[in-house]
Coordinates of C-alpha atoms in Angstrom, one line a residue:
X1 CA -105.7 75.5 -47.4
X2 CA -106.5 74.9 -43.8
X3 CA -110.2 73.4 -44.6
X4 CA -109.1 71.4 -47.1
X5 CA -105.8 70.0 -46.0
X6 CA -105.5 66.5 -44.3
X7 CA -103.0 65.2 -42.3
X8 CA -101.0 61.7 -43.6
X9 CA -98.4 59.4 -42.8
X10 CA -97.3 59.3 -46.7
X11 CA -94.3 61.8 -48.5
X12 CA -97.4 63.2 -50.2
X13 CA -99.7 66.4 -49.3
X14 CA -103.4 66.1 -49.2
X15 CA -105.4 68.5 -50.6
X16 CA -108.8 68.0 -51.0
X17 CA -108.8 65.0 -53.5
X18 CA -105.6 65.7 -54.9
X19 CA -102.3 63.9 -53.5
X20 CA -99.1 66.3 -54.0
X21 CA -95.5 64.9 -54.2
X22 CA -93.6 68.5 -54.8
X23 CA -95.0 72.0 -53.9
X24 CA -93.1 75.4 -55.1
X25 CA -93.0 78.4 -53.3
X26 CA -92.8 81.5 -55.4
X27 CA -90.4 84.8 -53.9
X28 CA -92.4 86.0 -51.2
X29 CA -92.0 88.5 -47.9
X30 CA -94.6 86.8 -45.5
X31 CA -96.4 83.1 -45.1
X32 CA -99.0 82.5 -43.0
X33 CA -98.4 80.5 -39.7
X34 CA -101.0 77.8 -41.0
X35 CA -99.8 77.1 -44.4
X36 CA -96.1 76.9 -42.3
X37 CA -97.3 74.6 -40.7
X38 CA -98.5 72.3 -43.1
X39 CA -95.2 72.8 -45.5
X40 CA -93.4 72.0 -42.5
X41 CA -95.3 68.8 -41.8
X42 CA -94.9 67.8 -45.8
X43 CA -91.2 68.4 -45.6
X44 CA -90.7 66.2 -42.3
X45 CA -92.9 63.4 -43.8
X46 CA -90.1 63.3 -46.7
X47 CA -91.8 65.7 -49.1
X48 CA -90.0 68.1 -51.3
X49 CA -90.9 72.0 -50.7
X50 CA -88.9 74.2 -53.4
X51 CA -88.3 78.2 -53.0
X52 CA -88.7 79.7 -56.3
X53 CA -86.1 83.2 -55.4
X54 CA -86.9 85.1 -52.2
X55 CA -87.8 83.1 -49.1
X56 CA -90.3 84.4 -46.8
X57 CA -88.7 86.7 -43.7
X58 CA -91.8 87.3 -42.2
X59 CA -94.7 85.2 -40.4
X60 CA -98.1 86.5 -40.4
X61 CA -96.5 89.9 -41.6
X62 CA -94.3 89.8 -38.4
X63 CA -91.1 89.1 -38.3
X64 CA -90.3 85.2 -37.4
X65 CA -87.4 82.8 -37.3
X66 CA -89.0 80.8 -38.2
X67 CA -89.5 81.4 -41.7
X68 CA -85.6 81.5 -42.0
X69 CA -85.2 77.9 -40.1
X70 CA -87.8 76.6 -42.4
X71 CA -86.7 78.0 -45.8
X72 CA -82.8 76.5 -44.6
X73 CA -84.2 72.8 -45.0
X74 CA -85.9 73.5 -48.7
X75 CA -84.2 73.6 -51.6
X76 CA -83.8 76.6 -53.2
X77 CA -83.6 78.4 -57.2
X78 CA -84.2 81.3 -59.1
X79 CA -87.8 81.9 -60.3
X80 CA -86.9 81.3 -64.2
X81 CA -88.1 78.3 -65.6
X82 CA -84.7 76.4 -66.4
X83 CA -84.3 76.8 -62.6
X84 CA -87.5 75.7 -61.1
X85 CA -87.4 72.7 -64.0
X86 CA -83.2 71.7 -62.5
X87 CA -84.8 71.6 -59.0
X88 CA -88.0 69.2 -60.0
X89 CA -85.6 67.1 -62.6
X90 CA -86.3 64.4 -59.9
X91 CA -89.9 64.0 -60.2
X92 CA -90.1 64.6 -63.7
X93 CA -92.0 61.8 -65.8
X94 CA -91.6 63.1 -69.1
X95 CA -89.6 65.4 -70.8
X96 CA -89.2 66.3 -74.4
X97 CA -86.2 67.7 -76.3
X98 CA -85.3 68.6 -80.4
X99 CA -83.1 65.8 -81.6
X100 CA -81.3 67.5 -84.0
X101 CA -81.7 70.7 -85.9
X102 CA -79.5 74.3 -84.3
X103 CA -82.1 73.3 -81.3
X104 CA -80.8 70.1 -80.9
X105 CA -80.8 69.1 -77.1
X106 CA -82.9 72.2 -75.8
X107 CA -86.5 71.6 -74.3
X108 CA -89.5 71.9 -76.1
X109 CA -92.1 74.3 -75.0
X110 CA -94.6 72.8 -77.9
X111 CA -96.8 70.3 -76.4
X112 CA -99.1 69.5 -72.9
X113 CA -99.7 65.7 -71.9
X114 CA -101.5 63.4 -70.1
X115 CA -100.3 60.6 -68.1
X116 CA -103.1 57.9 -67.1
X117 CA -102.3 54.5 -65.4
X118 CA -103.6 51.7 -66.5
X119 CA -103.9 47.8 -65.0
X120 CA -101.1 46.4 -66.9
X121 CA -99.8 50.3 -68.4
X122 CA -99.4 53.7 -68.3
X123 CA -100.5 55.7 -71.5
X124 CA -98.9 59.4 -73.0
X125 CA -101.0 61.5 -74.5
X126 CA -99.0 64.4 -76.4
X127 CA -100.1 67.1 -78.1
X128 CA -99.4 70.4 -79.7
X129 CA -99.9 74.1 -77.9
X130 CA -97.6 75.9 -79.8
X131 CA -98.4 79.2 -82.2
X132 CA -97.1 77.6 -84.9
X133 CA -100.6 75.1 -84.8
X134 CA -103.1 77.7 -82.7
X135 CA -102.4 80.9 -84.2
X136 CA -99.7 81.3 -87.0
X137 CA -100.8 77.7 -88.5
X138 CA -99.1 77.2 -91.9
X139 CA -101.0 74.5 -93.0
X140 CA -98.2 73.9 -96.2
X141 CA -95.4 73.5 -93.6
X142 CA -94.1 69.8 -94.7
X143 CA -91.2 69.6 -92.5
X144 CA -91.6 67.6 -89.2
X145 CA -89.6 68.3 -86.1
X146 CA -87.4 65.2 -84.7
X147 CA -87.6 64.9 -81.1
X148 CA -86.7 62.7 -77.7
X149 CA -89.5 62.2 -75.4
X150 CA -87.5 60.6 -72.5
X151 CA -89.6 58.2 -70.0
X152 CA -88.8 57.0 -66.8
X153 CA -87.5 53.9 -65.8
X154 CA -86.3 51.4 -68.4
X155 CA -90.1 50.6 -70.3
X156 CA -91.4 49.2 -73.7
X157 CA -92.9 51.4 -75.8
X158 CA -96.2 51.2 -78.2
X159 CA -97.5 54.1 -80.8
X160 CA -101.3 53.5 -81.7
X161 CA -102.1 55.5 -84.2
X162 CA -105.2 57.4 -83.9
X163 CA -106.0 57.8 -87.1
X164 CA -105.2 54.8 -88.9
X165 CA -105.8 52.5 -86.1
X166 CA -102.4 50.6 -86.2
X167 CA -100.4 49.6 -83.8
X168 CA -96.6 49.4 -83.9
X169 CA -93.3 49.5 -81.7
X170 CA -91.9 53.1 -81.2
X171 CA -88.3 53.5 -82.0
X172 CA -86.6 53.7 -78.4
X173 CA -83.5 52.9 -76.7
X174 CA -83.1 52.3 -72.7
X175 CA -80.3 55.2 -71.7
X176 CA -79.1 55.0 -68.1
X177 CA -82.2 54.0 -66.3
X178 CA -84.8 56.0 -68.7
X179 CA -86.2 55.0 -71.6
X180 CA -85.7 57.4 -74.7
X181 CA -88.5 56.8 -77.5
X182 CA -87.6 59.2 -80.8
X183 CA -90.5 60.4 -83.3
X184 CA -90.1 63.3 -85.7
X185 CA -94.0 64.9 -85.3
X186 CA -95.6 67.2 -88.1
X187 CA -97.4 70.4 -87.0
X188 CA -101.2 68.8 -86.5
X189 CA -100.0 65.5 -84.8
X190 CA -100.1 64.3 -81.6
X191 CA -99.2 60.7 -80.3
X192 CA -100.5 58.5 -78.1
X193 CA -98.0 55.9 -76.6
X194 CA -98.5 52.8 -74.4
X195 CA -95.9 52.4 -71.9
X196 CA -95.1 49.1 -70.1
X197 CA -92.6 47.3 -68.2
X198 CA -92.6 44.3 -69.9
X199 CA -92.2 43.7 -73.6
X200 CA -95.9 43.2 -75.5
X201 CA -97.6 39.4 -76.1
X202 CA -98.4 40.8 -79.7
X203 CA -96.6 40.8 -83.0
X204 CA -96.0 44.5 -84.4
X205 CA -94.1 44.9 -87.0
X206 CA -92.6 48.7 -87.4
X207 CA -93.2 50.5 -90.4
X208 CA -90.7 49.8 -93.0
X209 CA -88.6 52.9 -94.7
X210 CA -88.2 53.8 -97.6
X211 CA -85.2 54.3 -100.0
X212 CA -84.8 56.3 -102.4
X213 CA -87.3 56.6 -105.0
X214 CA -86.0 54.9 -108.5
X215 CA -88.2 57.4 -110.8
X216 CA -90.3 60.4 -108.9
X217 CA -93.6 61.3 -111.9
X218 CA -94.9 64.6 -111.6
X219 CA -97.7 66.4 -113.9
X220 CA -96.7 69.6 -116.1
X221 CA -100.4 69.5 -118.0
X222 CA -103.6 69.8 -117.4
X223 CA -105.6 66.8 -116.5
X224 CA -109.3 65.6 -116.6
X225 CA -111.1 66.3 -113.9
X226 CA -115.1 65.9 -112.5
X227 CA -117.0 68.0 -110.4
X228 CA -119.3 65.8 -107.6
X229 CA -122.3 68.7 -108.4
X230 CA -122.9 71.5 -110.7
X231 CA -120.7 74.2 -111.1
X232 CA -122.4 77.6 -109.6
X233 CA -122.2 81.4 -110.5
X234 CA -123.0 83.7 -107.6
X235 CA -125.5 86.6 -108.2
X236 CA -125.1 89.2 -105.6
X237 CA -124.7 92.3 -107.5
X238 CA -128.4 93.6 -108.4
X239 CA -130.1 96.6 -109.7
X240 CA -133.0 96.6 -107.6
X241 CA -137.2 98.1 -107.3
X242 CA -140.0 98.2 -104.5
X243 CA -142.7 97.9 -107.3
X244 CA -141.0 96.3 -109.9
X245 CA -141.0 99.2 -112.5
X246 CA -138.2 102.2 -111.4
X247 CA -134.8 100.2 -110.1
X248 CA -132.2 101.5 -108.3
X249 CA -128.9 101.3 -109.1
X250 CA -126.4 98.1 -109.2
X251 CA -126.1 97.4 -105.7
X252 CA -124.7 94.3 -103.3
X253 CA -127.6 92.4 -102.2
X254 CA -126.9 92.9 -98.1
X255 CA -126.4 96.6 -98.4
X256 CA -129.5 96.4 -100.3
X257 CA -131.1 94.5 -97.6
X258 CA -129.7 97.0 -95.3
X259 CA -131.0 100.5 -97.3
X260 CA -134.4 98.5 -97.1
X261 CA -134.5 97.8 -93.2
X262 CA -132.9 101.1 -92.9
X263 CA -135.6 103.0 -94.5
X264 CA -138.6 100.9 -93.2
X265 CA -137.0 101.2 -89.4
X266 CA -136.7 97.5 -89.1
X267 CA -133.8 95.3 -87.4
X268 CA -130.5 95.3 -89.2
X269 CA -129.8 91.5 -90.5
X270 CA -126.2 91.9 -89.1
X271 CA -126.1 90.4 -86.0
X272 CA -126.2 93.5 -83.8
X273 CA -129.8 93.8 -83.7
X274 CA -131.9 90.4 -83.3
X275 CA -131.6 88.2 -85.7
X276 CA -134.8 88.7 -88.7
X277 CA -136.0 85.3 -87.6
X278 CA -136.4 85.9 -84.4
X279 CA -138.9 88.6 -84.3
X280 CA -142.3 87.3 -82.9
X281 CA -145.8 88.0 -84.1
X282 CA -144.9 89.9 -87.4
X283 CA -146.3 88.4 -90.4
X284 CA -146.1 91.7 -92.9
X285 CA -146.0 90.2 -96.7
X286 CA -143.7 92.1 -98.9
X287 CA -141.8 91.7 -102.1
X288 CA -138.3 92.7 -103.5
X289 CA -137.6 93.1 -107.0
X290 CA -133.9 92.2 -108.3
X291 CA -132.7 92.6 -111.6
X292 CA -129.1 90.7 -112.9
X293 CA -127.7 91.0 -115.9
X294 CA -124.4 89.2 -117.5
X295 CA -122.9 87.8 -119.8
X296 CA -122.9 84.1 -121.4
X297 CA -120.3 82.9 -123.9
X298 CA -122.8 79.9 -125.0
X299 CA -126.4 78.4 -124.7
X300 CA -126.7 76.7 -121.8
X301 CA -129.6 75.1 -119.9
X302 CA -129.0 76.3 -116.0
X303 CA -131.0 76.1 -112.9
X304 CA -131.7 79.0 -110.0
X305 CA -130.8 78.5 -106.9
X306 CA -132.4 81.1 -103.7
X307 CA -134.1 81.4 -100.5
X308 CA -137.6 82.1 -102.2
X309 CA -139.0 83.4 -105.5
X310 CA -142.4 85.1 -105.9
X311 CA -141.6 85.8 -110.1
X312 CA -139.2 84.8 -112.0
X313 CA -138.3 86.4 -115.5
X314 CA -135.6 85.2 -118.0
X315 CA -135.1 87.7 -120.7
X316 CA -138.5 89.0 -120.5
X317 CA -140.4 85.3 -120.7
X318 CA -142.3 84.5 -117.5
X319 CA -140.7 81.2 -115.6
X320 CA -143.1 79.3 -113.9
X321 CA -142.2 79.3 -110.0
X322 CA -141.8 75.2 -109.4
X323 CA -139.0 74.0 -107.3
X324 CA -136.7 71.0 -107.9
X325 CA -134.7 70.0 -105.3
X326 CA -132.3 72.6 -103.1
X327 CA -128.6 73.3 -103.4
X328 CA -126.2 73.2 -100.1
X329 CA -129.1 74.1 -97.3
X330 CA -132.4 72.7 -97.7
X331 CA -133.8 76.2 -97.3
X332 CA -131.9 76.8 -100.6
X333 CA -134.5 75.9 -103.4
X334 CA -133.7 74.9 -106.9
X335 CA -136.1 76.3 -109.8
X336 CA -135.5 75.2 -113.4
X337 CA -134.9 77.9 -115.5
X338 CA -135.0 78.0 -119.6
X339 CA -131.7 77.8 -121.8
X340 CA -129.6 80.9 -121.2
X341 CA -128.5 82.6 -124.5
X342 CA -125.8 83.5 -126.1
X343 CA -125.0 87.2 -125.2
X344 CA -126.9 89.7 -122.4
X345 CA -129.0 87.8 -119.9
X346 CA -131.1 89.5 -117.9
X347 CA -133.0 87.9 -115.0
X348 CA -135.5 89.7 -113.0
X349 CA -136.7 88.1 -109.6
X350 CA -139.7 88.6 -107.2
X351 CA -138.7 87.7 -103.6
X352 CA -139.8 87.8 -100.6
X353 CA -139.1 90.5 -98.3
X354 CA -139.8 92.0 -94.5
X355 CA -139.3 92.3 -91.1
X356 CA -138.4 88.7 -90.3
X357 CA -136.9 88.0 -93.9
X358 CA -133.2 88.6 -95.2
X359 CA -132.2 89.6 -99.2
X360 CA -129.8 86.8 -99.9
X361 CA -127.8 86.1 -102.4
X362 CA -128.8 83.6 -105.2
X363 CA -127.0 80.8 -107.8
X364 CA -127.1 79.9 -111.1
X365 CA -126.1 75.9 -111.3
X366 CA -125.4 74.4 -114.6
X367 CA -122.3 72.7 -116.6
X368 CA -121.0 76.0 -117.0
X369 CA -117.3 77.3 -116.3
X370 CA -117.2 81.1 -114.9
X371 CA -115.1 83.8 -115.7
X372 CA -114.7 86.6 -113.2
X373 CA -114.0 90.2 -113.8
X374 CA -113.2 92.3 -110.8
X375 CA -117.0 92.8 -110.1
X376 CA -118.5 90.9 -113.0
X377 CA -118.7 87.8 -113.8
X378 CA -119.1 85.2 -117.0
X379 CA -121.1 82.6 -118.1
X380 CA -118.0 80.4 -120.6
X381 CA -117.4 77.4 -121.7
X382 CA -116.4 74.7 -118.7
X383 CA -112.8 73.8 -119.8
X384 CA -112.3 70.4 -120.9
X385 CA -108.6 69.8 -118.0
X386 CA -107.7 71.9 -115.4
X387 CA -104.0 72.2 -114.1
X388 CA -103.1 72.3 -111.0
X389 CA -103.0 75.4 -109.3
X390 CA -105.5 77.9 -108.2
X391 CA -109.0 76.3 -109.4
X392 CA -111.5 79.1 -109.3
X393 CA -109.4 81.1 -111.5
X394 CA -109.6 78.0 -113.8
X395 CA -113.5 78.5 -114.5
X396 CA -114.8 77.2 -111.0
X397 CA -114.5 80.6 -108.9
X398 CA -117.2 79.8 -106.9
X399 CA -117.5 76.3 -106.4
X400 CA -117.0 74.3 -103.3
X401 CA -117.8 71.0 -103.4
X402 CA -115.3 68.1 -104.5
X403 CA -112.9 68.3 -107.2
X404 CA -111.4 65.3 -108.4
X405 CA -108.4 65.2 -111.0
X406 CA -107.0 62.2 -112.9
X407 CA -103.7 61.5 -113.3
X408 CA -102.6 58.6 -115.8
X409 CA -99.5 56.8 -115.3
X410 CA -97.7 53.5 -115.9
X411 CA -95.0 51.2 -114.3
X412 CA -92.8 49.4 -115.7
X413 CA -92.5 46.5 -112.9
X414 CA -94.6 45.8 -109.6
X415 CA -93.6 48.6 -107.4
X416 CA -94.1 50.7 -104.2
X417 CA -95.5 54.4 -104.4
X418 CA -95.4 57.5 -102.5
X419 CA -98.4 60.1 -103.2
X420 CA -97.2 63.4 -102.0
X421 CA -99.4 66.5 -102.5
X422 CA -98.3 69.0 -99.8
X423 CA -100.0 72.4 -101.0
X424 CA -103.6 71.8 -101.7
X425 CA -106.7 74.2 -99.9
X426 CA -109.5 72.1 -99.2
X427 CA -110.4 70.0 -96.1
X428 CA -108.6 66.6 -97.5
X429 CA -107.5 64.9 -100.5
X430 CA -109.2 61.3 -100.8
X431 CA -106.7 58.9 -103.2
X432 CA -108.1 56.0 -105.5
X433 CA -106.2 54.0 -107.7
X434 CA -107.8 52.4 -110.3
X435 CA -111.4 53.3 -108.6
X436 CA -110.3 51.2 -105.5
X437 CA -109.9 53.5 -102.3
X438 CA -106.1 54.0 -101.3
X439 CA -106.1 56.3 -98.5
X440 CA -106.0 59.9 -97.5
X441 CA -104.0 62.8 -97.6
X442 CA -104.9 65.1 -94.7
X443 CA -102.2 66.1 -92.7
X444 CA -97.9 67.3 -92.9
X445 CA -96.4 65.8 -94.6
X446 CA -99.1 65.0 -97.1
X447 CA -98.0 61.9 -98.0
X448 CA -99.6 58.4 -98.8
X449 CA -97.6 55.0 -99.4
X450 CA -99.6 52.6 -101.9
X451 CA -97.8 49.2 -101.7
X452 CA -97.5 46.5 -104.6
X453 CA -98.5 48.1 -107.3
X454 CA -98.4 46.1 -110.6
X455 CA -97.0 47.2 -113.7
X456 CA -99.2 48.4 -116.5
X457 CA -101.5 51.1 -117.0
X458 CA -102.9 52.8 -113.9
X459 CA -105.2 55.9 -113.1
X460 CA -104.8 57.8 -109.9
X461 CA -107.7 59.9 -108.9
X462 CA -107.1 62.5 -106.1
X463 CA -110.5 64.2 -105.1
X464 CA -110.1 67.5 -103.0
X465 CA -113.0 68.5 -101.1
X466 CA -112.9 72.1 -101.2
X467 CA -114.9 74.4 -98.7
X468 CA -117.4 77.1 -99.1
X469 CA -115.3 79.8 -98.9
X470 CA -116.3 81.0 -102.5
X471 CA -119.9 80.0 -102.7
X472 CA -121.1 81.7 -99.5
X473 CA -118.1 84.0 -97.6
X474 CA -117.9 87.6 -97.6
X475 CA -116.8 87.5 -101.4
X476 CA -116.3 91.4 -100.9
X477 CA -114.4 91.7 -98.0
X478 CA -110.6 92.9 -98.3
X479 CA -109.2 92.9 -94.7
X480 CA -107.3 90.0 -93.4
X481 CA -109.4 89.1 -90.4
X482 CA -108.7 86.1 -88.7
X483 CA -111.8 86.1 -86.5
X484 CA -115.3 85.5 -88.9
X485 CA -118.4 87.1 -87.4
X486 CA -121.5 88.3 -88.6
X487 CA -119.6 91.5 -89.2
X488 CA -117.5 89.6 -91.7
X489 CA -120.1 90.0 -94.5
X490 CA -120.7 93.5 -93.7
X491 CA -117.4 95.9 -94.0
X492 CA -117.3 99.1 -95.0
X493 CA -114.7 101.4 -96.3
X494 CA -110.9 100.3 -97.1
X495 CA -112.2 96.4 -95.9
X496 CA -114.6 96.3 -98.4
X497 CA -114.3 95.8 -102.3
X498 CA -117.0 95.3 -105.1
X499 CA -114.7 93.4 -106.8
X500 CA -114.7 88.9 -105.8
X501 CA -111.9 88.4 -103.4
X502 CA -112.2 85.6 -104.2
X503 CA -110.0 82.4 -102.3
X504 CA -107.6 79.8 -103.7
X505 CA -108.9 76.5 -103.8
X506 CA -108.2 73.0 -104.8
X507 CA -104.1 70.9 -105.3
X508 CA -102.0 74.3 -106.0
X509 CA -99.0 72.2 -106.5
X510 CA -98.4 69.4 -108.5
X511 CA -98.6 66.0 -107.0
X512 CA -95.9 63.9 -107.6
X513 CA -95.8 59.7 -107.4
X514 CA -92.4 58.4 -106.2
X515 CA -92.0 55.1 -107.1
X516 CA -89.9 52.5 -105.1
X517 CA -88.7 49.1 -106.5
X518 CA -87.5 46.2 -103.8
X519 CA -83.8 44.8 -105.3

């Protein structure tokens, strides 16, 4: 503190760059004569030195009255939070409280801010901290907290909206000398506010609210849907040969990967030994043989998806090895393969192997639905609707590109509508209506307003765009982990299953389309 302190004339302490206008002392036995010194100075100058529960009795170790005399001109709390927060209600800029709710009136501990001053304004910053975003997210959650954020000093108040771009006037009210703005905010907001002293040059207009809803459709039935690629069947459940003539038994392609590097005494592909890829100067060619068989419900002309093929073989008829394009990752090459038959298929591939090269799963594409059986799964008939709800248990278990459903509906008069689809897993829902983009549903409370609507026939398509989770996870993993590592596709024992744990996907809830009509 010595080396950085510098003396001022101002209320303020100088530290280094920074200029301080309050400074608390937790409970404490001794002080050091220097830093006594400098509070001392700060506190004649007119700045404001709080002692957080004990005061110091000692100077230097030793005992001093002067600590005493000094600790007598400071004000004084307990070391708790209320307390310290009572004692600095003077310098406070901000502070945030429920509006309503059983915590109506107490403090929020949910968000941090930032302050910044600007020519002409000051701009907030708030955002979330809490566990209920960082660590227990529920991303369903739909209700929205009401709050005050009170301001200091009587002010005018701006939200711009980060994620629409729009600005509008905040809903505040001048109380006493402060300035209280209210907002109710979801669980993934945060708000940015533009704080002046004199009312803004532009025209905002605030956002209008709604009524209640004359008629609210929602959809009992399965709709029509389209997938954005073709669907996919993972194969990662393979008998498996060195030489291509006595197989092993059915195994999971990474623990087959791992009895191979095992037995050859080369790096595990699991992250704890260097990465296959990484090993220098080894250029060892070797070959793999895996065998899949299932079952297909129908005829159906598919394409393989994989890393690499040396051979391919589709019930015993040699495929020649020409790619077509990849699926997902560039490294992931697409072969045509002939029709699949009705019954047993069995394919038998030839792939590369070694030191610096991983087994990984493969991919049959093709429009194709899939029906899984604990560790099996089906080649069936892709159904003609889906309903909403869990999708991979509606033929698409392992897809995870976009899924977009259509909803038909009709109004009676020109009217305003509410989209609300507030249980869905996927990263977003993008709405059209009538093929013409009308927004997105992304965050709490999963709504979208569509204004002027005419009456007539319309078609609203909501597209979800569903992650990965099934196409390329740990599919056999059975623990709960909240942490994904390399280890994640790799569990043994009670955390590991050969049957698809597999993940929801897609709208699991029906939508629903409130409809507002203007008197």
């Amino acid at each position: 503190l010595p080396e950085l302190y510098e003396a001022s004339d101002d209320a303020s302490l100088h530290v280094g760059k920074m200029q301080y206008e309050a400074v608390i002392l937790p409970a404490m036995e001794t002080i050091r004569q220097t830093t006594l010194g400098i509070l001392k100075d700060f506190r004649a100058r007119g700045g404001k030195v709080v002692i957080a529960g004990d005061a110091p009795s000692l100077v230097d170790a030793a005992p001093s009255p002067e600590a005493a005399a000094f600790a007598g001109i400071c004000d004084a709390c307990e070391y708790t939070a209320v307390s310290i927060c009572r004692a600095l209600e003077d310098r406070r800029d901000v502070e945030i409280r429920y509006a309503s709710g059983e915590r109506a009136g107490e403090r929020t501990t949910s968000f941090i801010y930032q302050m910044r001053e600007d020519t002409d304004c000051d701009w907030l910053f708030l955002a979330r901290v809490d566990k209920k975003v960082t660590r227990d997210y529920r991303p369903d959650e739909t209700e929205g907290e009401p709050l005050f954020i009170t301001l200091k000093g009587r002010k005018h108040v701006e939200i711009y909206d980060t994620v629409t771009g729009k600005i509008f006037p905040a809903e505040y009210e001048w109380i006493g000398k402060n300035t209280r703005v209210f907002r109710t905010l979801y669980a993934s907001d945060s708000l940015l506010l533009r704080i002046s002293g004199e009312k803004p040059a532009r025209k905002t207009k605030a956002a209008e609210k709604a009524g209640k809803p004359v008629r609210t459709l929602d959809v009992k039935e399965g709709v029509r849907y389209e997938l954005s690629e073709p669907n996919v069947m993972v194969l990662d459940l393979a008998e498996w040969s060195e030489d291509g003539a006595i197989y092993q038994p059915k195994e999971e392609i990474l623990r087959i990967d791992r009895a191979l590097r095992l037995r050859k005494g080369y790096p595990m592909a699991d992250g704890r030994d260097v990465q296959p890829w990484r090993i220098a100067g080894s250029t060892e060619q070797e070959s793999v043989f895996l065998r899949f068989r299932f079952q297909s419900e129908l005829a159906v002309p598919v394409s393989l998806a994989a890393e690499g093929a040396v051979q391919i073989l589709l019930n015993g008829e040699q495929v020649p090895v020409v790619t077509e394009g990849w699926y997902v990752d560039r490294h992931i090459l697409r072969f045509r393969l002939p029709d699949l038959k009705k019954g047993m298929n069995e394919l038998i591939l030839k792939v590369p192997f070694g030191k610096r090269t991983s087994l990984e799963n493969v991919f049959l594409l093709g429009n194709f639905g899939v029906r899984v059986r604990g560790s099996e799964a089906d080649i069936v008939k892709k159904p003609k609707t889906v309903s909403f709800g869990d999708a991979a248990a509606q033929g698409l278990p392992f897809y995870g590109a976009a899924l977009t459903y259509e909803i038909p509906f009709s109004l009676e008069k020109k009217s305003d509508l509410v989209v609300a689809a507030p249980y869905y897993r996927g990263a977003l829902i993008e709405v059209k209506l009538d093929g013409e983009p009308a927004g997105k549903i992304v965050y709490a409370p999963y709504r979208l307003p569509i204004g002027g609507v005419h009456r007539g026939k319309h078609k609203l398509s909501l597209t979800v765009y569903l992650s990965r989770v099934n196409s390329f996870s740990g599919l056999h993993t059975c623990a709960d982990i909240s942490y994904i590592g390399p280890n994640f596709w790799y569990e043994q024992g009670d955390r590991w299953a050969y049957e698809y744990q597999l993940k929801k996907t897609g709208i699991l809830k029906s939508p629903t389309i409130e409809i507002y009509q203007k008197p």
